[in-house]
Amino acid sequence: MNAASDVVVHATPDVLAAACAARLVTTLVDVQAAKGSASVVLTGGGIGIAILEQLREAPARDAVDWSRLDVYWGDERFVPAGDAERNEKQARDALLDHVPVDPARVHPMAASDGEFGDDPDAAAAAYAEVLAAAAGPEDHGGVPTFDVLLLGLGGEGHTASIFPESPAAYEQERSVVAVRNCPKPPPTRISLTFPAIRSAAEVWITSTGEAKADAVALALAGAGEVQLPVAGARGKRRTLWLLDAAAASKTGLTPRG
Ligand SMILES: O=C(O)[C@H](O)[C@@H](O)[C@H](O)[C@H](O)COP(=O)(O)O
C-alpha cells in the first residue's frame, strides 16, 4: 500500500454512497473544467451500484457534462447482455439510462452472447484494444489515464475480478484478462489487471460492512497484492479509501463529526 492512501470514513452505507456520489460530481466537474472531458471506471457490487443510484438523484447531478464523459468498467460478469447480473445493466438501470451520456463514449465489456460469443479471452482482448485506442501519447501500457477508477472489495480481498492467488493477480503485461472459476458467482468474468488499474489518476476503493473490515485493515497495513488484491489498487495521483464505519472498524478510524 503506497503511503499516499487517504481514508475517509462515513457513518453508514447510505451516507457513504451519497457522499461518494457528491464527490464524483465535484471531481468530474473539476476535471471537465480543466481539460474538457473526463473518464470514469465503474465497478459492480452493492456499494458500487448504490453510488450510481445516489448520483442519479443528486441535486448537482447535471453539473456534470454527461456528453463529455467516457465510461468504462473495471470488471464485468461474462453473462448474456440482458442478464440482471451484468454490471453494465445494473449501471444503466441505476444511472446511465437517466443521464444524457454519449453512447459512443460508453464502453461496456462484451457479454457472453455478444460479438465474441462465449469466448471470454476474445472479449478481454477486444476490451484491451478499446483501452489502447483511447490511450494518448502520454499514457503507458496501452491504457488511458482514467480520471477516477471506482473499485469495491471482497471479504477475502478481491477487487474488480482479481481474486487472491489467481492468475489475474500475477498479470503484469495485459491490461484486461478473462477470469474463470471465480469464488464469487458468476464464475466467468472479464477484469482489468493491476497495470490497468494503476493507470488511473485516482483510485477510489469503496466498501461497507463488517465482513470487509479484515481485508481493509490488512490492505492498509501493507498486505501483498497477490494474497490480497485490493492492496495492489492504487492511483498514480491518489488512492482514496471510502468506507463506512463497519468496514473501517478494524483500522482504528471512525467517522468524523
Ligand atoms: O463485479 C463485481 O462483483 C465487483 O466488481 C466486485 O469486485 C465487487 O465490487 C466486490 O465483490 C464487492 O461487492 P459488494 O459491494 O456487493 O460486497
mmCIF file with all atom_site columns, C-alpha atoms and ligand atoms in Angstrom, residues 43-48 75 77 87 151-154 158-161 184 189 212, ligand 1:
data_model
loop_
_atom_site.group_PDB
_atom_site.id
_atom_site.type_symbol
_atom_site.label_atom_id
_atom_site.label_alt_id
_atom_site.label_comp_id
_atom_site.label_asym_id
_atom_site.label_entity_id
_atom_site.label_seq_id
_atom_site.pdbx_PDB_ins_code
_atom_site.Cartn_x
_atom_site.Cartn_y
_atom_site.Cartn_z
_atom_site.occupancy
_atom_site.B_iso_or_equiv
_atom_site.pdbx_formal_charge
_atom_site.auth_seq_id
_atom_site.auth_comp_id
_atom_site.auth_asym_id
_atom_site.auth_atom_id
_atom_site.pdbx_PDB_model_num
ATOM   1  C CA  . THR A 1 43  ? -17.500 -1.108  -10.513 1.00 0.00 ? 43  THR A CA  1
ATOM   2  C CA  . GLY A 1 44  ? -20.145 -3.689  -9.793  1.00 0.00 ? 44  GLY A CA  1
ATOM   3  C CA  . GLY A 1 45  ? -21.248 -4.758  -6.360  1.00 0.00 ? 45  GLY A CA  1
ATOM   4  C CA  . GLY A 1 46  ? -23.602 -3.323  -3.790  1.00 0.00 ? 46  GLY A CA  1
ATOM   5  C CA  . ILE A 1 47  ? -21.871 -0.098  -2.885  1.00 0.00 ? 47  ILE A CA  1
ATOM   6  C CA  . GLY A 1 48  ? -20.708 0.465   -6.450  1.00 0.00 ? 48  GLY A CA  1
ATOM   7  C CA  . ASP A 1 75  ? -14.820 -5.731  -14.475 1.00 0.00 ? 75  ASP A CA  1
ATOM   8  C CA  . ARG A 1 77  ? -19.653 -10.711 -15.313 1.00 0.00 ? 77  ARG A CA  1
ATOM   9  C CA  . ASN A 1 87  ? -22.574 -4.719  -14.145 1.00 0.00 ? 87  ASN A CA  1
ATOM   10 C CA  . LEU A 1 151 ? -13.463 -0.302  -7.001  1.00 0.00 ? 151 LEU A CA  1
ATOM   11 C CA  . GLY A 1 152 ? -15.174 -2.466  -4.432  1.00 0.00 ? 152 GLY A CA  1
ATOM   12 C CA  . LEU A 1 153 ? -13.596 -5.283  -2.469  1.00 0.00 ? 153 LEU A CA  1
ATOM   13 C CA  . GLY A 1 154 ? -14.500 -8.706  -1.220  1.00 0.00 ? 154 GLY A CA  1
ATOM   14 C CA  . HIS A 1 158 ? -10.560 -9.403  -4.208  1.00 0.00 ? 158 HIS A CA  1
ATOM   15 C CA  . THR A 1 159 ? -11.053 -6.217  -6.174  1.00 0.00 ? 159 THR A CA  1
ATOM   16 C CA  . ALA A 1 160 ? -12.549 -5.853  -9.627  1.00 0.00 ? 160 ALA A CA  1
ATOM   17 C CA  . SER A 1 161 ? -12.424 -9.538  -10.547 1.00 0.00 ? 161 SER A CA  1
ATOM   18 C CA  . LYS A 1 184 ? -17.879 -15.027 -6.279  1.00 0.00 ? 184 LYS A CA  1
ATOM   19 C CA  . ARG A 1 189 ? -15.669 -12.653 -15.728 1.00 0.00 ? 189 ARG A CA  1
ATOM   20 C CA  . LYS A 1 212 ? -14.820 -6.348  4.737   1.00 0.00 ? 212 LYS A CA  1
HETATM 21 O O1  . LIG B 2 .   ? -18.478 -7.357  -10.317 1.00 0.00 ? 1   LIG B O1  1
HETATM 22 C C1  . LIG B 2 .   ? -18.247 -7.424  -9.114  1.00 0.00 ? 1   LIG B C1  1
HETATM 23 O O2  . LIG B 2 .   ? -18.696 -8.305  -8.379  1.00 0.00 ? 1   LIG B O2  1
HETATM 24 C C2  . LIG B 2 .   ? -17.447 -6.325  -8.484  1.00 0.00 ? 1   LIG B C2  1
HETATM 25 O O3  . LIG B 2 .   ? -16.660 -5.663  -9.325  1.00 0.00 ? 1   LIG B O3  1
HETATM 26 C C3  . LIG B 2 .   ? -16.729 -6.807  -7.259  1.00 0.00 ? 1   LIG B C3  1
HETATM 27 O O4  . LIG B 2 .   ? -15.349 -6.510  -7.237  1.00 0.00 ? 1   LIG B O4  1
HETATM 28 C C4  . LIG B 2 .   ? -17.414 -6.096  -6.114  1.00 0.00 ? 1   LIG B C4  1
HETATM 29 O O5  . LIG B 2 .   ? -17.107 -4.706  -6.172  1.00 0.00 ? 1   LIG B O5  1
HETATM 30 C C5  . LIG B 2 .   ? -16.997 -6.651  -4.779  1.00 0.00 ? 1   LIG B C5  1
HETATM 31 O O6  . LIG B 2 .   ? -17.221 -8.052  -4.797  1.00 0.00 ? 1   LIG B O6  1
HETATM 32 C C6  . LIG B 2 .   ? -17.809 -6.005  -3.648  1.00 0.00 ? 1   LIG B C6  1
HETATM 33 O O7  . LIG B 2 .   ? -19.155 -6.284  -3.871  1.00 0.00 ? 1   LIG B O7  1
HETATM 34 P P1  . LIG B 2 .   ? -20.229 -5.903  -2.704  1.00 0.00 ? 1   LIG B P1  1
HETATM 35 O O8  . LIG B 2 .   ? -20.096 -4.410  -2.513  1.00 0.00 ? 1   LIG B O8  1
HETATM 36 O O9  . LIG B 2 .   ? -21.563 -6.304  -3.260  1.00 0.00 ? 1   LIG B O9  1
HETATM 37 O O10 . LIG B 2 .   ? -19.807 -6.679  -1.482  1.00 0.00 ? 1   LIG B O10 1
#
